[in-house]
PDB file of C-alpha atoms in Angstrom:
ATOM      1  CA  UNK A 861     -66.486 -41.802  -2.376  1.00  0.00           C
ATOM      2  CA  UNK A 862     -63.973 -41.938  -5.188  1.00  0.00           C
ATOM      3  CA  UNK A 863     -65.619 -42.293  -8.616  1.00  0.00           C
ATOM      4  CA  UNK A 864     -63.254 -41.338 -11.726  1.00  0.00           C
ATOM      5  CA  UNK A 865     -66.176 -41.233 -14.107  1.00  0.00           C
ATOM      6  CA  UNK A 866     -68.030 -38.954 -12.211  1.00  0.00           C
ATOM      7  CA  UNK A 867     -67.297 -35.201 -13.186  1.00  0.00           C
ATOM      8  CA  UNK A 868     -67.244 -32.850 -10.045  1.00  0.00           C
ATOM      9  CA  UNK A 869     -67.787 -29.537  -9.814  1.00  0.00           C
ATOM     10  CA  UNK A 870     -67.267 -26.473  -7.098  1.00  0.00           C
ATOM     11  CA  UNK A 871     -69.651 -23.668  -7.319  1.00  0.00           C
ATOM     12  CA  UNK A 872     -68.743 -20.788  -4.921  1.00  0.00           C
ATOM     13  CA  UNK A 873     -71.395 -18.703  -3.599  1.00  0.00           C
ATOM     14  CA  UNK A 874     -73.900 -21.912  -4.255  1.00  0.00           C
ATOM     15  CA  UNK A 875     -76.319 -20.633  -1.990  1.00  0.00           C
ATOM     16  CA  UNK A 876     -77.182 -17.377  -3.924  1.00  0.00           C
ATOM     17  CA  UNK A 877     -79.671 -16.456  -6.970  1.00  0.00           C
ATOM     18  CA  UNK A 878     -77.009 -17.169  -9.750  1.00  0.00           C
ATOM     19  CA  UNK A 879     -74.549 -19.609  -7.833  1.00  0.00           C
ATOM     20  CA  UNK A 880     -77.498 -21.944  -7.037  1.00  0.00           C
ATOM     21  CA  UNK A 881     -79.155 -22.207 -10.513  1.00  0.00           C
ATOM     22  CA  UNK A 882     -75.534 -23.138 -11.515  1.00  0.00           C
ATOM     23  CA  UNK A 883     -75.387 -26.038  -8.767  1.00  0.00           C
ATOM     24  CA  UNK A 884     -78.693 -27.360  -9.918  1.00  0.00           C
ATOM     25  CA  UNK A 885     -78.033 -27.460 -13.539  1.00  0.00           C
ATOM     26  CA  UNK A 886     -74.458 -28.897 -13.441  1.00  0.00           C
ATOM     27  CA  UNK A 887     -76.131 -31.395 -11.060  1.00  0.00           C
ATOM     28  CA  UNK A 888     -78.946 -31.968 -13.376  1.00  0.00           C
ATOM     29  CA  UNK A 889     -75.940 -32.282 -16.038  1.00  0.00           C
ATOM     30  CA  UNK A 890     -74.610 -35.483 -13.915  1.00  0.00           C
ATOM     31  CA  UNK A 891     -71.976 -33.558 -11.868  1.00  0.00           C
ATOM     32  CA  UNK A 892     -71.422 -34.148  -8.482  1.00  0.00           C
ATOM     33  CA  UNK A 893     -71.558 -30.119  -6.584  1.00  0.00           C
ATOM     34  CA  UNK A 894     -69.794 -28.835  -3.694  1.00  0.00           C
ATOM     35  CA  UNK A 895     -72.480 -25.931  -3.083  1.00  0.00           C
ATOM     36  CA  UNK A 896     -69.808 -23.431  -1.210  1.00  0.00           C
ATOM     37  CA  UNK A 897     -71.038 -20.871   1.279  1.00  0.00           C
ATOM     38  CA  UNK A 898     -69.771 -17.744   3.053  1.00  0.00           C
ATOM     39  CA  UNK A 899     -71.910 -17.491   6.621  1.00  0.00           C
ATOM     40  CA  UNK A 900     -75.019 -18.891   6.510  1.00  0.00           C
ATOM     41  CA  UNK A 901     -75.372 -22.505   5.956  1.00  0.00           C
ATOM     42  CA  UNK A 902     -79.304 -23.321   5.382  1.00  0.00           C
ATOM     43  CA  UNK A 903     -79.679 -21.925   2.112  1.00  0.00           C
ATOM     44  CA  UNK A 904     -76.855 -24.113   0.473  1.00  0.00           C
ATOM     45  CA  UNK A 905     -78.396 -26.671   2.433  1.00  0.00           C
ATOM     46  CA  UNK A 906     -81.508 -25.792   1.054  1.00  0.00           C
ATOM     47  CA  UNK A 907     -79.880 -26.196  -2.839  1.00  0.00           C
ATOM     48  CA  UNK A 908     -78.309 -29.524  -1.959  1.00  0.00           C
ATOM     49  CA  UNK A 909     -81.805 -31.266  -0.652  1.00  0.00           C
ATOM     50  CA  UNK A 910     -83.411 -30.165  -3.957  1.00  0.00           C
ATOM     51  CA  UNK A 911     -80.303 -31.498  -5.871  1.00  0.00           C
ATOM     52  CA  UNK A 912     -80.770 -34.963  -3.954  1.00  0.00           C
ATOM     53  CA  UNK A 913     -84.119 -34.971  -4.194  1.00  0.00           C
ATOM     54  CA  UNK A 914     -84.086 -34.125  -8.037  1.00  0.00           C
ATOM     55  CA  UNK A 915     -81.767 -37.437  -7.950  1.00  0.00           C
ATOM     56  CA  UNK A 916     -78.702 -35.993  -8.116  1.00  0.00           C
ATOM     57  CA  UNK A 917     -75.320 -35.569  -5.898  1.00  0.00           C
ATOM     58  CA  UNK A 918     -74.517 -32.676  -3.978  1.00  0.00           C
ATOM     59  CA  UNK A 919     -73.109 -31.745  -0.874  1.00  0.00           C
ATOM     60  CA  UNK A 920     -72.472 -28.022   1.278  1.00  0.00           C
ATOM     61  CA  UNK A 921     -69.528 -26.509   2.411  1.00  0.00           C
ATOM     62  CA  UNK A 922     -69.035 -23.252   4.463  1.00  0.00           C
ATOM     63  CA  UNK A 923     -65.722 -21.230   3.431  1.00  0.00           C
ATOM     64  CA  UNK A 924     -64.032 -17.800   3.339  1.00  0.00           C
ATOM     65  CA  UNK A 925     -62.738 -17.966   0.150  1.00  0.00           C
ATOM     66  CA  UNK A 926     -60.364 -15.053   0.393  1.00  0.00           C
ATOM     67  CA  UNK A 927     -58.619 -16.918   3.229  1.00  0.00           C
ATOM     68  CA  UNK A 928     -56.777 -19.629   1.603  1.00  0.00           C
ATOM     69  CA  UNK A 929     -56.404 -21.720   4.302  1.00  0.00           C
ATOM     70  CA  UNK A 930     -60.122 -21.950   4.514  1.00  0.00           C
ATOM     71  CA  UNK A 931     -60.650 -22.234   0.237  1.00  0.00           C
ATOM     72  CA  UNK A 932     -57.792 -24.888   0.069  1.00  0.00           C
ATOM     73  CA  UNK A 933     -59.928 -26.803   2.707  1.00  0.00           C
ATOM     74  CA  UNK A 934     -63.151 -26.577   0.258  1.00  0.00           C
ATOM     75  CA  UNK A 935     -60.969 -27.820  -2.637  1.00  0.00           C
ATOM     76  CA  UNK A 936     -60.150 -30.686  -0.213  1.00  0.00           C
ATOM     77  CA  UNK A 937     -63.496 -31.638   0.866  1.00  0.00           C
ATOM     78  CA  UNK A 938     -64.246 -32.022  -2.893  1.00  0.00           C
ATOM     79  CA  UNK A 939     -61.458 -34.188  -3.042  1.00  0.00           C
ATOM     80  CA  UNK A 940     -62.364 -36.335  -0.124  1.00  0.00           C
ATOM     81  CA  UNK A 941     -66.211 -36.393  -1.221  1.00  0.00           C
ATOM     82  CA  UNK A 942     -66.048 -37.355  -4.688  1.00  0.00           C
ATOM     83  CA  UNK A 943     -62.245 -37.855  -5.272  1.00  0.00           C
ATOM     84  CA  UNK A 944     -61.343 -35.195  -7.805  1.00  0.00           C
ATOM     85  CA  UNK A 945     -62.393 -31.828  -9.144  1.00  0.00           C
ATOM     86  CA  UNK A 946     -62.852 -31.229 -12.274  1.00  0.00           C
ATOM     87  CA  UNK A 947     -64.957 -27.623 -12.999  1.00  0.00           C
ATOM     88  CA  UNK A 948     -65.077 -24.196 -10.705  1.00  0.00           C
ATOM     89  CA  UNK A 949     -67.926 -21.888 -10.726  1.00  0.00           C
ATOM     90  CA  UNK A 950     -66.657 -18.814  -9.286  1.00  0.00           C
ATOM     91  CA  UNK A 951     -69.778 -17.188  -8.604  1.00  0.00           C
ATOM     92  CA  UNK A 952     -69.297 -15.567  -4.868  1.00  0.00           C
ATOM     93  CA  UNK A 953     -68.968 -11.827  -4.807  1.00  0.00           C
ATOM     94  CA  UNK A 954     -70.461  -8.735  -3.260  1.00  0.00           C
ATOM     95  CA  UNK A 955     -71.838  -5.549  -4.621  1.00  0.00           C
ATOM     96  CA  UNK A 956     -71.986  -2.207  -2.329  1.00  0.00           C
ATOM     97  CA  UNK A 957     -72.540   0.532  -4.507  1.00  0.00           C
ATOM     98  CA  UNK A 958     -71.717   4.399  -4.176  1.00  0.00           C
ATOM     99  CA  UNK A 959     -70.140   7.197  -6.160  1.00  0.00           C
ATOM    100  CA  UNK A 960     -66.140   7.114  -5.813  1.00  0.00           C
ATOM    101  CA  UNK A 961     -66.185  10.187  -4.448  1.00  0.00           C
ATOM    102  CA  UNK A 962     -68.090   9.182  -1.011  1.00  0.00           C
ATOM    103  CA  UNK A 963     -67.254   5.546  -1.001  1.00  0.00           C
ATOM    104  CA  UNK A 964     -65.635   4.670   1.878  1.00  0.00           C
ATOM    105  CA  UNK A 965     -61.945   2.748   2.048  1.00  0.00           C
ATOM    106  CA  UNK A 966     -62.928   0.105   4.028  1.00  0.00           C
ATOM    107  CA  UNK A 967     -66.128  -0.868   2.021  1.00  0.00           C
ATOM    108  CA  UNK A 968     -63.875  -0.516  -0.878  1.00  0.00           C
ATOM    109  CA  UNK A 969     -61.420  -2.501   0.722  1.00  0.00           C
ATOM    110  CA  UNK A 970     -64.104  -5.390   1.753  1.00  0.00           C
ATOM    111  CA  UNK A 971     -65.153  -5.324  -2.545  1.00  0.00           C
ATOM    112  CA  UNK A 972     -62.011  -6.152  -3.426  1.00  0.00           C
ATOM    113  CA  UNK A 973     -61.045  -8.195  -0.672  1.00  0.00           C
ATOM    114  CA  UNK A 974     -63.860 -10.376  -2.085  1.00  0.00           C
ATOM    115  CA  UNK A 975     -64.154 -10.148  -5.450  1.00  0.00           C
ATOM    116  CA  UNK A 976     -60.726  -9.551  -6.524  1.00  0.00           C
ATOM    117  CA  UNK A 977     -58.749 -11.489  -3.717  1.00  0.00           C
ATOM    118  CA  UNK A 978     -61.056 -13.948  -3.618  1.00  0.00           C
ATOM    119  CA  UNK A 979     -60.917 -15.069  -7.274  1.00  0.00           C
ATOM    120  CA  UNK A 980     -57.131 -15.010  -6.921  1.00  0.00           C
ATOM    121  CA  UNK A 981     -57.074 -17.335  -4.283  1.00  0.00           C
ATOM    122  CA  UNK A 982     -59.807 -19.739  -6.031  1.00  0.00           C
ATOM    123  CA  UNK A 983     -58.360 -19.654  -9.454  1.00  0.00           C
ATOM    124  CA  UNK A 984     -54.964 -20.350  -7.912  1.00  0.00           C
ATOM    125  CA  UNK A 985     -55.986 -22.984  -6.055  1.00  0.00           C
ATOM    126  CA  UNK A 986     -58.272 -24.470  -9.160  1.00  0.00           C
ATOM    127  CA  UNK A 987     -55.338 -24.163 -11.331  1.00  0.00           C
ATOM    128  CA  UNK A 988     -53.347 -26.725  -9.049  1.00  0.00           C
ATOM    129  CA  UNK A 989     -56.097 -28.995  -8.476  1.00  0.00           C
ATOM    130  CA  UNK A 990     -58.201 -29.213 -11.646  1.00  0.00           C
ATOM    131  CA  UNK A 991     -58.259 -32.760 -13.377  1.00  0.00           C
ATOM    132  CA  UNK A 992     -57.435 -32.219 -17.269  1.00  0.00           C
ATOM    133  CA  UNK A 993     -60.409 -31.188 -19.380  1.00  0.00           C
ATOM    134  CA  UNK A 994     -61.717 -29.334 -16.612  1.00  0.00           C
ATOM    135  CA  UNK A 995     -62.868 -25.642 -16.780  1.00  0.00           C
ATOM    136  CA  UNK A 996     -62.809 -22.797 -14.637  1.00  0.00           C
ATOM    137  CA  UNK A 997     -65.662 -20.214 -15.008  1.00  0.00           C
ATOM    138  CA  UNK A 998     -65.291 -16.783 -13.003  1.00  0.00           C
ATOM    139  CA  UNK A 999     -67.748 -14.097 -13.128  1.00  0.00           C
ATOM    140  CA  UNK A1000     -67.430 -10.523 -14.353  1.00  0.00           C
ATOM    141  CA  UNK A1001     -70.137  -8.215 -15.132  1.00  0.00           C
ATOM    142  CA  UNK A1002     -71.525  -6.104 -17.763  1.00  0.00           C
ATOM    143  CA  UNK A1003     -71.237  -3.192 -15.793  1.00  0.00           C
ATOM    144  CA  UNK A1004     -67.103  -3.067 -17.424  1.00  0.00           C
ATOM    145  CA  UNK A1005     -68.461  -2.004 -20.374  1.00  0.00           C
ATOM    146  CA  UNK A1006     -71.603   0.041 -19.182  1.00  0.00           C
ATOM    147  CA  UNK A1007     -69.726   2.916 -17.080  1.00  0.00           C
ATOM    148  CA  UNK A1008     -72.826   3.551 -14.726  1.00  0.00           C
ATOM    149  CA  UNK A1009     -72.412   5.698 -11.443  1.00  0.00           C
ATOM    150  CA  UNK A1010     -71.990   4.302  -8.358  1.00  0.00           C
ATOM    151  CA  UNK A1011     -70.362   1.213  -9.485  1.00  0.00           C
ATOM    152  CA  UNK A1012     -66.693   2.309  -9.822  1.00  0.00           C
ATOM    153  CA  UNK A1013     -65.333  -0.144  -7.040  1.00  0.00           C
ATOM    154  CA  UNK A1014     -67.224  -3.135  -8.145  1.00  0.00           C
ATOM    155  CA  UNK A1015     -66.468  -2.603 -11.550  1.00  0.00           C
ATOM    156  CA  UNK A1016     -63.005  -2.310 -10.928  1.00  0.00           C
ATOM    157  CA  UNK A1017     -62.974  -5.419  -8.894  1.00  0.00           C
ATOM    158  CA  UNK A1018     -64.402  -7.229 -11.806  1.00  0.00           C
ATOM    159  CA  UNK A1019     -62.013  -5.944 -14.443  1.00  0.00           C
ATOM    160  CA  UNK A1020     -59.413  -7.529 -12.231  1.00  0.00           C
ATOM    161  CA  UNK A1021     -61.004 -10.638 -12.405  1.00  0.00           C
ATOM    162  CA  UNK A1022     -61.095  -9.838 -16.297  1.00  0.00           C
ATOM    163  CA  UNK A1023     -57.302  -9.661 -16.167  1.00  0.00           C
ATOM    164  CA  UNK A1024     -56.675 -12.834 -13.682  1.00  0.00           C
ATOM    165  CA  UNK A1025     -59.059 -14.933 -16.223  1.00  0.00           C
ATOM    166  CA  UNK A1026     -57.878 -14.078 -19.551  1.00  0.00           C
ATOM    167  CA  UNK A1027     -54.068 -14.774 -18.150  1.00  0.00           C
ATOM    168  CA  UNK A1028     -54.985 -17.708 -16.467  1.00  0.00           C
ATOM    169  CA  UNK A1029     -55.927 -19.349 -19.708  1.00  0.00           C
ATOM    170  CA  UNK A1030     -52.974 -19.118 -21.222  1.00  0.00           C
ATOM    171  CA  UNK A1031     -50.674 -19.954 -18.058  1.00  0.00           C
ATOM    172  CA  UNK A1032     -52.584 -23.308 -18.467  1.00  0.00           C
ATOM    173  CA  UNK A1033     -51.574 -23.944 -21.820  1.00  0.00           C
ATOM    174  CA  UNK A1034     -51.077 -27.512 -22.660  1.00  0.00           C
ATOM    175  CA  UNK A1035     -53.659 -28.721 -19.847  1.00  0.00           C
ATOM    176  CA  UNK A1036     -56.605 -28.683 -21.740  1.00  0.00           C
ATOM    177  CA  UNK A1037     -58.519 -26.290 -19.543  1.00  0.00           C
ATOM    178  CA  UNK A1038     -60.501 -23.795 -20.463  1.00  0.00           C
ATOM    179  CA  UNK A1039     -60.406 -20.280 -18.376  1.00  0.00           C
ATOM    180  CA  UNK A1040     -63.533 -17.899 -19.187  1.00  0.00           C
ATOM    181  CA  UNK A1041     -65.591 -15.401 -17.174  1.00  0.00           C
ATOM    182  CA  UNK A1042     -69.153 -14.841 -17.521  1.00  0.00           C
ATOM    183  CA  UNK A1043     -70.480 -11.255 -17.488  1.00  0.00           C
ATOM    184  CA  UNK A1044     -73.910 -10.865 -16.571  1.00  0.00           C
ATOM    185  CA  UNK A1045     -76.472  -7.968 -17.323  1.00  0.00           C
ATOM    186  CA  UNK A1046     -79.248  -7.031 -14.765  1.00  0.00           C
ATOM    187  CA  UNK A1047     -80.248 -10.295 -13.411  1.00  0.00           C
ATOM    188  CA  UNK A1048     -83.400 -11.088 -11.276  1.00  0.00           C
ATOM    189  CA  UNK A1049     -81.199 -12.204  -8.052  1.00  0.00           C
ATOM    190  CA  UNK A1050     -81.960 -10.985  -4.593  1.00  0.00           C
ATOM    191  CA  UNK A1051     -78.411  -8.829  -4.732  1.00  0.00           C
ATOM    192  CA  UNK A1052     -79.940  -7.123  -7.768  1.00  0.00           C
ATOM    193  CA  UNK A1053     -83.476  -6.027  -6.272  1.00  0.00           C
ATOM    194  CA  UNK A1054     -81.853  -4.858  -3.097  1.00  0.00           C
ATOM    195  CA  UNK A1055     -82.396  -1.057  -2.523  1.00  0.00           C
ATOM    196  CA  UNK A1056     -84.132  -0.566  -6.074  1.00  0.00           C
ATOM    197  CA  UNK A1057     -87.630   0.912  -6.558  1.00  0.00           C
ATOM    198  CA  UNK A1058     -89.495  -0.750  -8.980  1.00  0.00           C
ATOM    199  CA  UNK A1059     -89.455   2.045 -10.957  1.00  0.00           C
ATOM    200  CA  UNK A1060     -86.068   1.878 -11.314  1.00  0.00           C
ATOM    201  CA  UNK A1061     -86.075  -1.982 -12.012  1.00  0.00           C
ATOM    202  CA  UNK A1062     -88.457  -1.917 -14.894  1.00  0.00           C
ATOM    203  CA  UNK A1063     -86.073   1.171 -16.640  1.00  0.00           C
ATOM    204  CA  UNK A1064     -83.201  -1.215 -16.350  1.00  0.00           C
ATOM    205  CA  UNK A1065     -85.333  -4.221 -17.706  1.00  0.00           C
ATOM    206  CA  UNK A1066     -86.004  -2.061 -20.463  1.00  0.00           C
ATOM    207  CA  UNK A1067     -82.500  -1.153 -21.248  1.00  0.00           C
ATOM    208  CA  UNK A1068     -81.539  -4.358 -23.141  1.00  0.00           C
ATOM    209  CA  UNK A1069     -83.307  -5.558 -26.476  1.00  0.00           C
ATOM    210  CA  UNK A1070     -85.075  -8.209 -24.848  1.00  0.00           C
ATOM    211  CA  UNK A1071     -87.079  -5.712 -22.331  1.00  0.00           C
ATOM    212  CA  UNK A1072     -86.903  -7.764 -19.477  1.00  0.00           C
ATOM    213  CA  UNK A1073     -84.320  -8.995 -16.756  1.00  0.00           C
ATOM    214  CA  UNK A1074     -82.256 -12.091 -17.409  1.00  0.00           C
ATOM    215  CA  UNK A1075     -82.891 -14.666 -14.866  1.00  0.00           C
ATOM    216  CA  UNK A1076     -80.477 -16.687 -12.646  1.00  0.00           C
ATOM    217  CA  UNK A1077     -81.299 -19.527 -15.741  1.00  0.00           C
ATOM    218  CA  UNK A1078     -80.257 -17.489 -18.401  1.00  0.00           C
ATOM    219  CA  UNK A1079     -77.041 -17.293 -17.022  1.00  0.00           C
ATOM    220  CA  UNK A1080     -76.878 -21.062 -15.401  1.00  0.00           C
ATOM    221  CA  UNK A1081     -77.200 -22.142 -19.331  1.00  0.00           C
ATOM    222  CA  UNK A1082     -74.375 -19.841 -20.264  1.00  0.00           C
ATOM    223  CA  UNK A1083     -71.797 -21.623 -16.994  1.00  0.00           C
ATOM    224  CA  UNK A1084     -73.342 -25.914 -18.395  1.00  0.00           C
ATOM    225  CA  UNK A1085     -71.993 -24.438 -21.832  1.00  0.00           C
ATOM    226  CA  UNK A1086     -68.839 -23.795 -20.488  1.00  0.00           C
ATOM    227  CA  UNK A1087     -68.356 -26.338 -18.033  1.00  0.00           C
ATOM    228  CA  UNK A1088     -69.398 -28.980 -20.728  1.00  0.00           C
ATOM    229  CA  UNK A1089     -69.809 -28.563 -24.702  1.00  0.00           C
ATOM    230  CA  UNK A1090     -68.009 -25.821 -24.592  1.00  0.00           C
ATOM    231  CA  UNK A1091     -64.550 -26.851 -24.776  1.00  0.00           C
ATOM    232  CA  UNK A1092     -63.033 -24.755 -27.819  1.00  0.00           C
ATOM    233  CA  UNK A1093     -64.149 -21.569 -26.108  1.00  0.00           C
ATOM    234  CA  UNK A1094     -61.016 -20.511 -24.159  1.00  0.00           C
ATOM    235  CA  UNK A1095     -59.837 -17.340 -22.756  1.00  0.00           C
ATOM    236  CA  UNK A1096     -62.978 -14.981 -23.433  1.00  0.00           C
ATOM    237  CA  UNK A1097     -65.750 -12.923 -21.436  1.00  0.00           C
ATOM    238  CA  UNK A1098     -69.147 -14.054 -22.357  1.00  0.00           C
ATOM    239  CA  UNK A1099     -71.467 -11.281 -21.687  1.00  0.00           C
ATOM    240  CA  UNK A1100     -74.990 -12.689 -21.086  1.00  0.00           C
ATOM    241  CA  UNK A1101     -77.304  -9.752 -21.126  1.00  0.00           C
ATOM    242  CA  UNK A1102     -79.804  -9.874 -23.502  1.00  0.00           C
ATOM    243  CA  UNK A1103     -77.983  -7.334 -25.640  1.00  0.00           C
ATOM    244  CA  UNK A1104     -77.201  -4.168 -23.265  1.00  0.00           C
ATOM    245  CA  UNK A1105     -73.756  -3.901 -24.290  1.00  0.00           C
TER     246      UNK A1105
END
C-alpha cells in the first residue's frame, strides 16, 4: 500500500545481530522495513513480528543479493509494499577468516562475491531507485585500519566497499543523498563469537577505551543517525568502535 509520507527503508541481512537492531530502530523511527534475508527465512520473520507487535510496519524478503536479478526483485517488493524506497542498510556480509597464505581461492572468492559484489549490485540498484533525500548506508569495518592476521580477504572486501561508497556519493551529486559506510569494531553479534574462546573475547573487549564490546545498538544508533538527522554527513566512514582505531 502506497503511502508517500511514509519513509521506507531496506535493510539487507535483517535477520542478523547488527542488520536486525537496524530494522527495529528505523521501524521504531516510523519507517516502514523490508527485513532482507539470504537462506533462512524464520529469523527475519522473527524481526518483523516484533516490529508489528512493537506497532510498527515491517515485512521479510528472501534474496541473493549478489544476483541482481534476485536484489532488483527485493527493491521491487519494497516498491509494491509500501510504494517507494527511500533508505538502504547494507548490512549483509560474511566473514571466513585465515592467513593469506592458506586461504583458499574459492572461500576467497565466496568473500568477495558477497561483500564486494554484493554491495555493487545493491548500491547500484539503490542509486536508481532511491526517492530524493534518501540515504544509503553500507558497512565497512574497523579491521581497514587495524591490520590483524587472518583477516586479509575480508578486509580487502571491505576496503572495496570503502571505494564503491565514497564514489558513490559524489556520482549522486545534485540528488540530495547521502552515501556513507559504517565501520564497526568488535561487536557482540553471533558472527563475532563464532570460533572465539572467551579468553580471546575479553582481550579484544579490552582493546578499545571503553573495555567492553559494542553491541548490535551501538551501531543501530550510528545507521537512525544516518538514515535520519544526519543529512549533512556525506561521503565518510564512521567508525563505531568505542575508540580502537
Amino acid at each position: 500500500m502506497s503511502n508517500d509520507s511514509q519513509r521506507v527503508a531496506i535493510v539487507t541481512g535483517g535477520s542478523g545481530g547488527i542488520g536486525s537492531s537496524a530494522a527495529r530502530r528505523l521501524a521504531a523511527d516510523g519507517f516502514a522495513v523490508v527485513v532482507h534475508y539470504a537462506r533462512h527465512a524464520a529469523p527475519a520473520e522473527e524481526v518483523v513480528e516484533g516490529i508489528r507487535a512493537a506497532g510498527g510496519v515491517a515485512s521479510a524478503f528472501g534474496a541473493d543479493i549478489a544476483e541482481e536479478p534476485e536484489a532488483a526483485a527485493l527493491f521491487q517488493h519494497a516498491k509494491d509494499e509500501y510504494g517507494h524506497v527511500d533508505v538502504v542498510v547494507h548490512s549483509a556480509g560474511i566473514m571466513p577468516l585465515a592467513p593469506i597464505a592458506t586461504m583458499d581461492l574459492d572461500t576467497f572468492d565466496r568473500i568477495m562475491r558477497t561483500n564486494l559484489r554484493g554491495t555493487f549490485v545493491v548500491d547500484r540498484l539503490a542509486a536508481q531507485h532511491i526517492r530524493t533525500g534518501g540515504a544509503i548506508i553500507n558497512f565497512s569495518t574497523t579491521v581497514t585500519k587495524l591490520q590483524m592476521p587472518t583477516y586479509g580477504a575480508y578486509a580487502a572486501s571491505k576496503g572495496g566497499v570503502e571505494a564503491l561508497t565514497l564514489i558513490l556519493a559524489r556520482e549522486l551529486r545534485g540528488r540530495d543523498i547521502t552515501v556513507n559506510a559504517v565501520a564497526p569494531g568488535p561487536t557482540a553479534t553471533p558472527l563475532f563469537f563464532e570460533g572465539k574462546s572467551q579468553e580471546l573475547t575479553e582481550n579484544i573487549a579490552r582493546a578499545n577505551p571503553m573495555e567492553r564490546l559494542g553491541t548490535p545498538e551501538d551501531i543501530s544508533e550510528v545507521v537512525a543517525f544516518l538514515a535520519g538527522p544526519g543529512r549533512w554527513v556525506n561521503g565518510q566512514v564512521l567508525y563505531a568502535n568505542g575508540g580502537m582505531a
